[in-house]
Amino acid sequence: MSANDRQGALSLAPTYYDALRRLTLELAGINLGSNHAFLVETRLAKLAREEGYDSLDAMVSELFQTGGSRLAVQVVSALTERDTHFFKDQTAFRRLREVVLPDLHHKRGGGRIRLLSFGCASGQEPYGMAMVIDQMQDALEGMKVDIVGVDYPSQALERARLGRYTHFDVQRGLPVRDLVEYFDTDKADWVVKDKIRKRVEFRDIHLLSKLDTLDDFHAVMFCGSLPHYSAPARVRVLRGLSGLVKENGYLILGEGESLSKMNFGFDRVSESSGLYKKREVVIEPEVDPDLKIPNGRTTFEKSEQPYKPLKLSQP
Amino acid sequence: MKTCLIVDDSRMIRRVAGRIVKDLGFETSEAINGQEALDKCQMELPDAVLVDWAMPVMDGFDFVKKLRELPGGQKPIVVFCTSVRDISRIVEALAAGADEYIMKPFDSDIIESKFTLAGLV
């Protein structure tokens, strides 16, 4: 197919494709790449139909003529929606199951912890986390777990809130025993059972905005998105996430993803490149000159020599 | 090369599923009902069986129960591939010895996902 034929198959003026790419980079920090016309055509045509526009062209023309922020967020959300499925990043879930949850339980001995699925799309990841918690309830005895899923306001997030999936959705990544255990049927769809849905709260936020409307979390799962962000957006989103993770809490990235040379207050956990632990901030106490200084013995008894502060020699 | 026996009375389903399973690296063979599949398993056990539920002569449910009674019959990974979507029937299939379960219509992603979950890929 020639370039002219391809252009003939597209329904928007060529300048709109570039404008949509720039809009997505500006609002979400995500670079769609140069070959994004197919993505625009398929995802936005669906959105245009659902929003009641006569055509894709009518919706995009209105977007750029009126600059409507609600429509802009919907368009960008549709363009950046990830194709996800249950337990998509098995390495991340293994880290959650084998390292993060046992460690949090061991250190806290119980109580309430909070987990975050950052960029949760249509909800498979946070619901998967809830299933893992349910399966580990004996090992996590005494620990209550709240799970929050956040993403841009979108139809995907609305689907997540409903916990309603098609038979294609529940057959990708989800073992049939989990399907039977955690879902009910409703006509042609599969609906997450209340015992799982009640553990998960969904909130729509701008992922690149200040995240201080969220409380902090004991662990954050952020899988599969990092490589799509532009370099400045990557810094911004990781800085935001750093502020959300409690000291000694965990950041779980996707398989093959890492903080590279940036650390944002995290240390890598052993050799797991995608698992990081938030560094504890140690506040050194001010030295009171009248305070007795340990004398090297096992007690704080008064030493025979009066304490003299060390004086550093001047160079 | 791993082997997969595809059991379905529909020639079309055997062809489509067979192509997908071959792409996953399996050598495939076919049977048109549970009895023919059982006869083939008595000759040589495959690594995996992809089996429909409703078939003439012997259905998939009876096939799985009889397969599991054969010497070494616990070894093949059995994946149901059927239009039956009722949860109680899925539970019955698992109790009879199925390892995974695919609801029709399916695509290559679903077969690959289920074979991966079953440890076949």
mmCIF file of C-alpha atoms in Angstrom, chain A residues 83 90 167-168 170-177 179-180 183-185 188 190, chain B residues 85 87 90-91 94 98-105 107 109-110 113-114 117:
data_model
loop_
_atom_site.group_PDB
_atom_site.id
_atom_site.type_symbol
_atom_site.label_atom_id
_atom_site.label_comp_id
_atom_site.label_asym_id
_atom_site.label_seq_id
_atom_site.Cartn_x
_atom_site.Cartn_y
_atom_site.Cartn_z
ATOM 1 C CA ASP A 83 -4.004 -3.309 26.950
ATOM 2 C CA GLN A 90 3.820 -12.258 36.866
ATOM 3 C CA HIS A 167 -15.319 -13.614 28.773
ATOM 4 C CA PHE A 168 -12.219 -12.634 26.779
ATOM 5 C CA VAL A 170 -11.280 -13.247 32.280
ATOM 6 C CA GLN A 171 -9.528 -15.817 30.109
ATOM 7 C CA ARG A 172 -6.296 -13.922 29.726
ATOM 8 C CA GLY A 173 -3.925 -14.439 32.655
ATOM 9 C CA LEU A 174 -6.535 -15.594 35.148
ATOM 10 C CA PRO A 175 -6.368 -19.244 36.271
ATOM 11 C CA VAL A 176 -9.770 -20.922 35.959
ATOM 12 C CA ARG A 177 -9.747 -21.738 39.687
ATOM 13 C CA LEU A 179 -12.338 -17.345 37.969
ATOM 14 C CA VAL A 180 -14.575 -19.778 39.802
ATOM 15 C CA PHE A 183 -16.333 -14.106 39.917
ATOM 16 C CA ASP A 184 -20.058 -14.434 39.388
ATOM 17 C CA THR A 185 -21.736 -14.537 35.996
ATOM 18 C CA ALA A 188 -22.603 -12.628 29.177
ATOM 19 C CA TRP A 190 -18.212 -11.898 34.633
ATOM 20 C CA ARG B 85 -19.982 -21.365 30.676
ATOM 21 C CA ILE B 87 -19.738 -22.046 36.898
ATOM 22 C CA ILE B 90 -16.620 -25.625 35.265
ATOM 23 C CA VAL B 91 -16.239 -26.833 38.859
ATOM 24 C CA LEU B 94 -12.018 -29.415 37.416
ATOM 25 C CA ALA B 98 -9.262 -30.880 34.028
ATOM 26 C CA ASP B 99 -6.342 -28.518 34.589
ATOM 27 C CA GLU B 100 -7.625 -25.456 32.740
ATOM 28 C CA TYR B 101 -10.757 -24.334 30.979
ATOM 29 C CA ILE B 102 -11.374 -22.283 27.838
ATOM 30 C CA MET B 103 -14.762 -20.840 26.967
ATOM 31 C CA LYS B 104 -15.596 -20.493 23.273
ATOM 32 C CA PRO B 105 -15.223 -18.323 21.320
ATOM 33 C CA ASP B 107 -8.528 -16.588 20.190
ATOM 34 C CA ASP B 109 -4.166 -15.094 23.131
ATOM 35 C CA ILE B 110 -6.537 -17.141 25.250
ATOM 36 C CA SER B 113 -2.527 -17.757 28.176
ATOM 37 C CA LYS B 114 -4.188 -20.963 29.332
ATOM 38 C CA LEU B 117 -0.953 -21.049 33.150
#
